[in-house]
Amino acid sequence: MPVSPSKSLMGLSLVELTELALESGQPAYRGQQLFDAVYRQRMEALDRVSTLPLEFRARLAEHGWGIGIPSVDRKFTSSDGTVRYLIELGDGETVETVWMPEGDGGESGDGSEAGEESTQYPVASTQNLETNAEACGSLPWRRATICVSSQVGCAVNCKFCFTALLGVKRNLEAGEIVGQIAAVLRDQGVDPPRQRVNIVFMGMGEPFLNYDNFMKAVRLLGEGVGIPESRMTVSTAGIVPRIYDFGREGLRPKLAISLNASNDAQRTEVMPLNRKWNLGELMKAAREFPLRPRERLTFEYVLLAGVNDAPEQAREVVELVRGLRAKVNLIALNPGSELPYRTPQAERVLAFQRILVGAGIPTFVRRPRGRDIFAACGQLKRTVEIAPASP
Ligand code: SAH
């Protein structure tokens, strides 16, 4: 028997697990049992899966198979309850995953965020929250969001993002994406669908540059772990051809687009990928995106002091978004010494929001989560120290 498993069952679909069972001389239903053990129960080790015959477990182990939940290398807990996990992958690389016990300030994907996070737009009913509080019994949170990474590092090179400083090392496998969630759910002792968990694909990396693995992970999370697609949101920096592909998926998460500037010159400055797919092409894809009934697109807009936070620029955003069924999430820059930008004053952020809201665009200001542990939007770059004070 190998010392440690080299092949991971996590990441295989029901069809693939069934093939594996058949190849091992087992009946097909063993595939479903494996699927349940890996995704629904998230067992730590194959030899604990007592529904499977001993000889099958032994044979899988001999062939180098293990469940494949990645291990938590380190974790950091913020004063606001957010937890940042450094997750170690099989080849020694690490990625980051963030647990946010009360949602993430606008991307929970279920519409229940508005009342809680917005400074000015308290429109949500409390019904969802109350129902869920009951379902969660005595747990201290009513809903939680996991922010998951899709690549080791990122290739997109946005000028305000810490992850960009790492460059890109590689894509994550579907099993490594699901594995982050499995590791966090285990650590938190949380079991969906009994407890409500939202997923945002907004950690390290650009999900639409790892499209097939990202979509496979979505399906495994839906069918296996029990987190419905409607509680997932993916954010893209604007990989336009993949936005069209994504619109054609039968089951899919909600879509968020990182806008981050109000005109081409400025967007190219802060997001060089705008040279490849400019605002015209991006907004065309957004307009043609087939929304479901009551679904809205989300545009994220990182506010950089003195760069893209002027009232004039808010009016340009209004023109861009006009006529779309969309909301805007404003994110005041999460700062860092390596970045050439500053965080705008709160008053500036509110003035920007007022212009959008005044034009009828639902606009929320995202509360920064876990800045003191470098867990907030754009801060994921494997920082191992803790910030001296939250800015
Ligand atoms: N690559 C995807 C997923 C990352 S999501 C994307 O770009 O959409 C991360 C979100 O955080 C994006 O909307 C991004 O624009 C935003 N972000 C990046 N750096 C940030 C920073 N320093 N402060 C605040 N938000 C930031």
GROMACS .gro file of C-alpha atoms and ligand atoms in nm:
model
  417
    1MET     CA    1   0.000   0.000   0.000
    2PRO     CA    2   0.137   0.345  -0.085
    3VAL     CA    3   0.230   0.568   0.209
    4SER     CA    4   0.006   0.851   0.095
    5PRO     CA    5  -0.260   0.847  -0.175
    6SER     CA    6  -0.147   1.002  -0.501
    7LYS     CA    7  -0.479   1.005  -0.685
    8SER     CA    8  -0.776   1.194  -0.563
    9LEU     CA    9  -1.136   1.074  -0.588
   10MET     CA   10  -1.251   1.427  -0.519
   11GLY     CA   11  -1.297   1.581  -0.859
   12LEU     CA   12  -1.439   1.269  -1.026
   13SER     CA   13  -1.799   1.277  -1.143
   14LEU     CA   14  -2.059   1.013  -1.064
   15VAL     CA   15  -2.001   0.861  -1.410
   16GLU     CA   16  -1.625   0.848  -1.353
   17LEU     CA   17  -1.663   0.698  -1.006
   18THR     CA   18  -1.903   0.438  -1.146
   19GLU     CA   19  -1.647   0.347  -1.414
   20LEU     CA   20  -1.385   0.311  -1.144
   21ALA     CA   21  -1.612   0.076  -0.949
   22LEU     CA   22  -1.685  -0.133  -1.258
   23GLU     CA   23  -1.314  -0.152  -1.349
   24SER     CA   24  -1.252  -0.283  -0.999
   25GLY     CA   25  -1.505  -0.561  -1.051
   26GLN     CA   26  -1.768  -0.393  -0.832
   27PRO     CA   27  -2.135  -0.337  -0.913
   28ALA     CA   28  -2.228   0.003  -1.055
   29TYR     CA   29  -2.404   0.123  -0.739
   30ARG     CA   30  -2.065   0.135  -0.565
   31GLY     CA   31  -2.002   0.443  -0.778
   32GLN     CA   32  -2.292   0.621  -0.609
   33GLN     CA   33  -2.164   0.512  -0.269
   34LEU     CA   34  -1.822   0.655  -0.349
   35PHE     CA   35  -1.986   0.976  -0.473
   36ASP     CA   36  -2.179   1.011  -0.145
   37ALA     CA   37  -1.872   0.936   0.066
   38VAL     CA   38  -1.659   1.191  -0.118
   39TYR     CA   39  -1.902   1.481  -0.166
   40ARG     CA   40  -2.200   1.438   0.065
   41GLN     CA   41  -2.017   1.303   0.369
   42ARG     CA   42  -1.672   1.438   0.285
   43MET     CA   43  -1.503   1.147   0.462
   44GLU     CA   44  -1.145   1.212   0.561
   45ALA     CA   45  -1.006   0.875   0.458
   46LEU     CA   46  -1.112   0.593   0.230
   47ASP     CA   47  -1.063   0.327   0.496
   48ARG     CA   48  -1.340   0.491   0.703
   49VAL     CA   49  -1.602   0.448   0.431
   50SER     CA   50  -1.779   0.155   0.591
   51THR     CA   51  -2.047   0.132   0.323
   52LEU     CA   52  -1.781  -0.011   0.088
   53PRO     CA   53  -1.650  -0.367   0.113
   54LEU     CA   54  -1.305  -0.394   0.266
   55GLU     CA   55  -1.153  -0.551  -0.043
   56PHE     CA   56  -1.275  -0.263  -0.262
   57ARG     CA   57  -1.126  -0.006  -0.023
   58ALA     CA   58  -0.800  -0.199  -0.018
   59ARG     CA   59  -0.788  -0.225  -0.396
   60LEU     CA   60  -0.847   0.147  -0.441
   61ALA     CA   61  -0.572   0.222  -0.189
   62GLU     CA   62  -0.333  -0.016  -0.366
   63HIS     CA   63  -0.394   0.174  -0.686
   64GLY     CA   64  -0.306   0.499  -0.511
   65TRP     CA   65  -0.657   0.639  -0.464
   66GLY     CA   66  -0.754   0.853  -0.167
   67ILE     CA   67  -1.047   1.086  -0.095
   68GLY     CA   68  -0.830   1.391  -0.159
   69ILE     CA   69  -0.959   1.664   0.073
   70PRO     CA   70  -0.670   1.911   0.082
   71SER     CA   71  -0.523   1.996   0.420
   72VAL     CA   72  -0.546   2.327   0.601
   73ASP     CA   73  -0.193   2.458   0.626
   74ARG     CA   74  -0.273   2.766   0.835
   75LYS     CA   75  -0.577   2.969   0.926
   76PHE     CA   76  -0.626   3.326   1.038
   77THR     CA   77  -0.934   3.457   1.219
   78SER     CA   78  -1.043   3.818   1.184
   79SER     CA   79  -1.202   4.029   1.455
   80ASP     CA   80  -1.514   4.031   1.235
   81GLY     CA   81  -1.541   3.651   1.231
   82THR     CA   82  -1.399   3.601   0.883
   83VAL     CA   83  -1.151   3.313   0.858
   84ARG     CA   84  -0.880   3.296   0.592
   85TYR     CA   85  -0.750   2.947   0.517
   86LEU     CA   86  -0.421   2.864   0.354
   87ILE     CA   87  -0.495   2.535   0.186
   88GLU     CA   88  -0.219   2.303   0.081
   89LEU     CA   89  -0.253   2.116  -0.248
   90GLY     CA   90  -0.099   1.783  -0.336
   91ASP     CA   91   0.205   1.934  -0.509
   92GLY     CA   92   0.289   2.168  -0.222
   93GLU     CA   93   0.129   2.478  -0.377
   94THR     CA   94  -0.112   2.671  -0.158
   95VAL     CA   95  -0.429   2.865  -0.229
   96GLU     CA   96  -0.655   3.072  -0.008
   97THR     CA   97  -1.016   3.020   0.082
   98VAL     CA   98  -1.223   3.257   0.295
   99TRP     CA   99  -1.508   3.171   0.532
  100MET     CA  100  -1.750   3.456   0.599
  101PRO     CA  101  -2.005   3.361   0.863
  102GLU     CA  102  -2.251   3.640   0.779
  103GLY     CA  103  -2.219   3.660   0.404
  104ASP     CA  104  -1.973   3.869   0.213
  105GLY     CA  105  -2.150   4.196   0.171
  106GLY     CA  106  -2.327   4.159  -0.152
  107GLU     CA  107  -2.250   3.838  -0.331
  108SER     CA  108  -2.435   3.579  -0.134
  109GLY     CA  109  -2.631   3.509  -0.446
  110ASP     CA  110  -2.967   3.482  -0.277
  111GLY     CA  111  -3.079   3.841  -0.262
  112SER     CA  112  -3.076   3.848   0.116
  113GLU     CA  113  -2.770   4.070   0.142
  114ALA     CA  114  -2.920   4.407   0.080
  115GLY     CA  115  -3.063   4.485   0.421
  116GLU     CA  116  -2.751   4.396   0.603
  117GLU     CA  117  -2.465   4.533   0.404
  118SER     CA  118  -2.584   4.840   0.228
  119THR     CA  119  -2.531   5.174   0.388
  120GLN     CA  120  -2.818   5.326   0.199
  121TYR     CA  121  -3.037   5.073   0.035
  122PRO     CA  122  -3.211   4.868   0.302
  123VAL     CA  123  -3.474   4.699   0.087
  124ALA     CA  124  -3.449   4.327   0.162
  125SER     CA  125  -3.714   4.153   0.364
  126THR     CA  126  -3.591   3.968   0.669
  127GLN     CA  127  -3.786   3.658   0.581
  128ASN     CA  128  -3.492   3.462   0.444
  129LEU     CA  129  -3.280   3.536   0.744
  130GLU     CA  130  -3.544   3.431   0.993
  131THR     CA  131  -3.621   3.107   0.816
  132ASN     CA  132  -3.259   3.023   0.800
  133ALA     CA  133  -3.191   3.114   1.161
  134GLU     CA  134  -3.440   2.846   1.256
  135ALA     CA  135  -3.282   2.592   1.026
  136CYS     CA  136  -2.942   2.656   1.178
  137GLY     CA  137  -3.060   2.604   1.534
  138SER     CA  138  -2.811   2.740   1.779
  139LEU     CA  139  -2.531   2.824   1.537
  140PRO     CA  140  -2.408   3.182   1.573
  141TRP     CA  141  -2.456   3.261   1.204
  142ARG     CA  142  -2.761   3.259   0.982
  143ARG     CA  143  -2.592   3.212   0.650
  144ALA     CA  144  -2.231   3.183   0.550
  145THR     CA  145  -2.036   3.242   0.235
  146ILE     CA  146  -1.722   3.063   0.121
  147CYS     CA  147  -1.499   3.251  -0.120
  148VAL     CA  148  -1.304   2.999  -0.325
  149SER     CA  149  -0.995   3.019  -0.548
  150SER     CA  150  -0.984   2.891  -0.905
  151GLN     CA  151  -0.614   2.923  -0.987
  152VAL     CA  152  -0.281   2.933  -0.804
  153GLY     CA  153  -0.212   3.306  -0.848
  154CYS     CA  154  -0.365   3.496  -1.140
  155ALA     CA  155  -0.261   3.596  -1.491
  156VAL     CA  156  -0.491   3.893  -1.537
  157ASN     CA  157  -0.267   4.162  -1.383
  158CYS     CA  158  -0.523   4.409  -1.247
  159LYS     CA  159  -0.322   4.696  -1.102
  160PHE     CA  160  -0.514   4.717  -0.774
  161CYS     CA  161  -0.514   4.345  -0.688
  162PHE     CA  162  -0.266   4.169  -0.461
  163THR     CA  163  -0.317   3.830  -0.625
  164ALA     CA  164  -0.184   3.976  -0.951
  165LEU     CA  165   0.151   4.026  -0.780
  166LEU     CA  166   0.194   3.648  -0.767
  167GLY     CA  167   0.153   3.588  -1.139
  168VAL     CA  168  -0.016   3.261  -1.229
  169LYS     CA  169   0.133   2.924  -1.138
  170ARG     CA  170  -0.134   2.688  -1.261
  171ASN     CA  171  -0.504   2.611  -1.291
  172LEU     CA  172  -0.676   2.426  -1.011
  173GLU     CA  173  -0.835   2.090  -1.086
  174ALA     CA  174  -1.210   2.060  -1.026
  175GLY     CA  175  -1.130   1.844  -0.723
  176GLU     CA  176  -0.903   2.114  -0.582
  177ILE     CA  177  -1.179   2.372  -0.614
  178VAL     CA  178  -1.438   2.147  -0.447
  179GLY     CA  179  -1.167   2.033  -0.204
  180GLN     CA  180  -1.126   2.386  -0.065
  181ILE     CA  181  -1.495   2.390   0.019
  182ALA     CA  182  -1.484   2.040   0.165
  183ALA     CA  183  -1.188   2.136   0.385
  184VAL     CA  184  -1.360   2.451   0.513
  185LEU     CA  185  -1.694   2.275   0.575
  186ARG     CA  186  -1.511   2.007   0.773
  187ASP     CA  187  -1.319   2.260   0.974
  188GLN     CA  188  -1.634   2.460   1.050
  189GLY     CA  189  -1.845   2.151   1.118
  190VAL     CA  190  -2.105   2.266   0.868
  191ASP     CA  191  -2.321   2.041   0.654
  192PRO     CA  192  -2.518   2.173   0.357
  193PRO     CA  193  -2.794   2.166   0.252
  194ARG     CA  194  -2.907   2.143   0.616
  195GLN     CA  195  -2.712   2.461   0.683
  196ARG     CA  196  -2.717   2.732   0.426
  197VAL     CA  197  -2.390   2.805   0.253
  198ASN     CA  198  -2.326   3.035  -0.042
  199ILE     CA  199  -2.027   3.001  -0.267
  200VAL     CA  200  -1.852   3.286  -0.444
  201PHE     CA  201  -1.584   3.213  -0.702
  202MET     CA  202  -1.399   3.530  -0.613
  203GLY     CA  203  -1.080   3.412  -0.452
  204MET     CA  204  -0.743   3.386  -0.623
  205GLY     CA  205  -0.747   3.351  -0.998
  206GLU     CA  206  -0.978   3.413  -1.290
  207PRO     CA  207  -1.244   3.138  -1.303
  208PHE     CA  208  -1.315   3.200  -1.672
  209LEU     CA  209  -0.951   3.124  -1.758
  210ASN     CA  210  -1.002   2.782  -1.596
  211TYR     CA  211  -1.351   2.742  -1.733
  212ASP     CA  212  -1.395   2.365  -1.768
  213ASN     CA  213  -1.260   2.283  -1.423
  214PHE     CA  214  -1.463   2.565  -1.270
  215MET     CA  215  -1.784   2.435  -1.431
  216LYS     CA  216  -1.709   2.078  -1.332
  217ALA     CA  217  -1.661   2.198  -0.973
  218VAL     CA  218  -1.998   2.378  -0.993
  219ARG     CA  219  -2.170   2.054  -1.093
  220LEU     CA  220  -2.000   1.851  -0.822
  221LEU     CA  221  -2.094   2.110  -0.560
  222GLY     CA  222  -2.454   2.107  -0.679
  223GLU     CA  223  -2.508   1.734  -0.725
  224GLY     CA  224  -2.264   1.609  -0.467
  225VAL     CA  225  -2.220   1.855  -0.181
  226GLY     CA  226  -2.577   1.983  -0.203
  227ILE     CA  227  -2.518   2.353  -0.262
  228PRO     CA  228  -2.757   2.468  -0.535
  229GLU     CA  229  -2.622   2.669  -0.829
  230SER     CA  230  -2.858   2.949  -0.730
  231ARG     CA  231  -2.644   3.003  -0.418
  232MET     CA  232  -2.324   3.042  -0.615
  233THR     CA  233  -2.183   3.350  -0.787
  234VAL     CA  234  -1.886   3.363  -1.019
  235SER     CA  235  -1.694   3.682  -1.081
  236THR     CA  236  -1.499   3.747  -1.399
  237ALA     CA  237  -1.257   4.022  -1.488
  238GLY     CA  238  -1.426   4.019  -1.829
  239ILE     CA  239  -1.318   3.719  -2.039
  240VAL     CA  240  -1.582   3.797  -2.301
  241PRO     CA  241  -1.598   3.470  -2.503
  242ARG     CA  242  -1.646   3.273  -2.181
  243ILE     CA  243  -1.934   3.503  -2.075
  244TYR     CA  244  -2.118   3.384  -2.387
  245ASP     CA  245  -2.031   3.020  -2.310
  246PHE     CA  246  -2.147   3.065  -1.954
  247GLY     CA  247  -2.482   3.205  -2.069
  248ARG     CA  248  -2.542   2.881  -2.258
  249GLU     CA  249  -2.496   2.654  -1.953
  250GLY     CA  250  -2.812   2.480  -1.838
  251LEU     CA  251  -2.735   2.505  -1.468
  252ARG     CA  252  -2.506   2.784  -1.366
  253PRO     CA  253  -2.416   3.023  -1.085
  254LYS     CA  254  -2.501   3.392  -1.103
  255LEU     CA  255  -2.266   3.621  -1.288
  256ALA     CA  256  -2.069   3.915  -1.154
  257ILE     CA  257  -1.849   4.128  -1.377
  258SER     CA  258  -1.557   4.334  -1.248
  259LEU     CA  259  -1.617   4.668  -1.416
  260ASN     CA  260  -1.384   4.884  -1.208
  261ALA     CA  261  -1.376   5.181  -1.446
  262SER     CA  262  -1.626   5.394  -1.633
  263ASN     CA  263  -1.448   5.440  -1.967
  264ASP     CA  264  -1.201   5.252  -2.185
  265ALA     CA  265  -0.894   5.469  -2.123
  266GLN     CA  266  -0.927   5.429  -1.752
  267ARG     CA  267  -1.020   5.063  -1.758
  268THR     CA  268  -0.718   4.984  -1.972
  269GLU     CA  269  -0.502   5.163  -1.717
  270VAL     CA  270  -0.626   4.965  -1.417
  271MET     CA  271  -0.715   4.640  -1.599
  272PRO     CA  272  -0.483   4.590  -1.898
  273LEU     CA  273  -0.704   4.307  -2.023
  274ASN     CA  274  -0.940   4.580  -2.139
  275ARG     CA  275  -0.714   4.609  -2.445
  276LYS     CA  276  -0.820   4.263  -2.548
  277TRP     CA  277  -1.190   4.295  -2.460
  278ASN     CA  278  -1.297   4.656  -2.427
  279LEU     CA  279  -1.602   4.802  -2.258
  280GLY     CA  280  -1.805   4.793  -2.579
  281GLU     CA  281  -1.753   4.419  -2.617
  282LEU     CA  282  -1.794   4.355  -2.246
  283MET     CA  283  -2.120   4.546  -2.217
  284LYS     CA  284  -2.252   4.383  -2.534
  285ALA     CA  285  -2.191   4.042  -2.375
  286ALA     CA  286  -2.362   4.167  -2.058
  287ARG     CA  287  -2.664   4.289  -2.255
  288GLU     CA  288  -2.694   3.961  -2.440
  289PHE     CA  289  -2.653   3.749  -2.128
  290PRO     CA  290  -2.968   3.539  -2.081
  291LEU     CA  291  -3.092   3.616  -1.730
  292ARG     CA  292  -3.342   3.394  -1.554
  293PRO     CA  293  -3.664   3.540  -1.417
  294ARG     CA  294  -3.580   3.781  -1.134
  295GLU     CA  295  -3.206   3.725  -1.180
  296ARG     CA  296  -2.979   4.027  -1.195
  297LEU     CA  297  -2.627   4.075  -1.316
  298THR     CA  298  -2.379   4.219  -1.070
  299PHE     CA  299  -2.115   4.474  -1.159
  300GLU     CA  300  -1.830   4.516  -0.915
  301TYR     CA  301  -1.658   4.849  -0.901
  302VAL     CA  302  -1.343   4.892  -0.692
  303LEU     CA  303  -1.316   5.258  -0.592
  304LEU     CA  304  -0.964   5.400  -0.617
  305ALA     CA  305  -0.922   5.746  -0.461
  306GLY     CA  306  -0.876   6.017  -0.720
  307VAL     CA  307  -0.872   5.766  -1.006
  308ASN     CA  308  -1.223   5.634  -1.069
  309ASP     CA  309  -1.431   5.768  -0.780
  310ALA     CA  310  -1.549   6.108  -0.911
  311PRO     CA  311  -1.918   6.198  -0.956
  312GLU     CA  312  -1.855   6.234  -1.328
  313GLN     CA  313  -1.739   5.873  -1.339
  314ALA     CA  314  -2.045   5.759  -1.148
  315ARG     CA  315  -2.254   5.923  -1.420
  316GLU     CA  316  -2.055   5.731  -1.683
  317VAL     CA  317  -2.131   5.408  -1.496
  318VAL     CA  318  -2.501   5.499  -1.505
  319GLU     CA  319  -2.481   5.529  -1.884
  320LEU     CA  320  -2.299   5.196  -1.916
  321VAL     CA  321  -2.543   5.005  -1.699
  322ARG     CA  322  -2.862   5.181  -1.812
  323GLY     CA  323  -3.135   4.943  -1.924
  324LEU     CA  324  -2.966   4.633  -1.783
  325ARG     CA  325  -3.125   4.426  -1.511
  326ALA     CA  326  -2.825   4.470  -1.284
  327LYS     CA  327  -2.697   4.587  -0.952
  328VAL     CA  328  -2.366   4.748  -0.868
  329ASN     CA  329  -2.144   4.653  -0.578
  330LEU     CA  330  -1.903   4.926  -0.478
  331ILE     CA  331  -1.585   4.810  -0.307
  332ALA     CA  332  -1.359   5.071  -0.152
  333LEU     CA  333  -1.003   4.961  -0.227
  334ASN     CA  334  -0.858   4.724   0.027
  335PRO     CA  335  -0.518   4.886   0.055
  336GLY     CA  336  -0.168   4.750   0.073
  337SER     CA  337   0.177   4.900   0.061
  338GLU     CA  338   0.256   4.725  -0.269
  339LEU     CA  339  -0.036   4.892  -0.446
  340PRO     CA  340  -0.013   5.234  -0.617
  341TYR     CA  341  -0.366   5.337  -0.509
  342ARG     CA  342  -0.541   5.473  -0.203
  343THR     CA  343  -0.880   5.399  -0.045
  344PRO     CA  344  -1.135   5.677  -0.096
  345GLN     CA  345  -1.299   5.855   0.199
  346ALA     CA  346  -1.635   5.713   0.305
  347GLU     CA  347  -1.809   6.035   0.197
  348ARG     CA  348  -1.674   5.992  -0.157
  349VAL     CA  349  -1.802   5.635  -0.170
  350LEU     CA  350  -2.147   5.744  -0.052
  351ALA     CA  351  -2.160   6.028  -0.304
  352PHE     CA  352  -2.078   5.779  -0.581
  353GLN     CA  353  -2.348   5.545  -0.455
  354ARG     CA  354  -2.605   5.826  -0.436
  355ILE     CA  355  -2.562   5.904  -0.804
  356LEU     CA  356  -2.621   5.544  -0.907
  357VAL     CA  357  -2.913   5.494  -0.671
  358GLY     CA  358  -3.059   5.825  -0.791
  359ALA     CA  359  -3.053   5.687  -1.145
  360GLY     CA  360  -3.248   5.382  -1.032
  361ILE     CA  361  -2.956   5.137  -1.015
  362PRO     CA  362  -2.957   4.921  -0.702
  363THR     CA  363  -2.613   4.991  -0.557
  364PHE     CA  364  -2.451   4.845  -0.248
  365VAL     CA  365  -2.134   4.927  -0.065
  366ARG     CA  366  -1.954   4.612   0.029
  367ARG     CA  367  -1.838   4.591   0.384
  368PRO     CA  368  -1.472   4.486   0.386
  369ARG     CA  369  -1.439   4.148   0.551
  370GLY     CA  370  -1.125   4.041   0.730
  371ARG     CA  371  -0.895   4.326   0.628
  372ASP     CA  372  -0.697   4.270   0.949
  373ILE     CA  373  -0.601   3.921   0.829
  374PHE     CA  374  -0.560   4.013   0.460
  375ALA     CA  375  -0.875   3.823   0.368
  376ALA     CA  376  -1.066   4.106   0.201
  377CYS     CA  377  -1.134   4.134  -0.175
  378GLY     CA  378  -0.815   4.143  -0.373
  379GLN     CA  379  -0.591   4.077  -0.072
  380LEU     CA  380  -0.534   3.707  -0.122
  381LYS     CA  381  -0.168   3.651  -0.176
  382ARG     CA  382  -0.062   3.414   0.093
  383THR     CA  383   0.034   3.677   0.347
  384VAL     CA  384   0.141   3.500   0.662
  385GLU     CA  385   0.165   3.798   0.895
  386ILE     CA  386  -0.130   3.984   1.046
  387ALA     CA  387  -0.195   4.352   0.973
  388PRO     CA  388  -0.100   4.572   1.273
  389ALA     CA  389  -0.438   4.746   1.262
  390SER     CA  390  -0.731   4.740   1.026
  391PRO     CA  391  -0.702   5.055   0.809
  392SAH     N1  392  -1.072   3.732  -1.128
  392SAH     C1  393  -1.210   3.751  -1.091
  392SAH     C2  394  -1.235   3.700  -0.953
  392SAH     C3  395  -1.169   3.778  -0.844
  392SAH     S1  396  -1.295   3.854  -0.759
  392SAH     C4  397  -1.248   3.897  -1.108
  392SAH     O1  398  -1.161   3.977  -1.136
  392SAH     O2  399  -1.364   3.929  -1.102
  392SAH     C5  400  -1.222   3.970  -0.671
  392SAH     C6  401  -1.299   4.101  -0.673
  392SAH     O3  402  -1.222   4.186  -0.589
  392SAH     C7  403  -1.301   4.164  -0.812
  392SAH     O4  404  -1.422   4.234  -0.834
  392SAH     C8  405  -1.187   4.262  -0.803
  392SAH     O5  406  -1.206   4.371  -0.891
  392SAH     C9  407  -1.190   4.302  -0.658
  392SAH     N2  408  -1.060   4.347  -0.607
  392SAH    C10  409  -0.938   4.312  -0.650
  392SAH     N3  410  -0.842   4.378  -0.579
  392SAH    C11  411  -0.907   4.453  -0.488
  392SAH    C12  412  -0.864   4.542  -0.384
  392SAH     N4  413  -0.735   4.564  -0.360
  392SAH     N5  414  -0.958   4.602  -0.310
  392SAH    C13  415  -1.090   4.580  -0.333
  392SAH     N6  416  -1.137   4.495  -0.427
  392SAH    C14  417  -1.046   4.434  -0.505
   0.00000   0.00000   0.00000
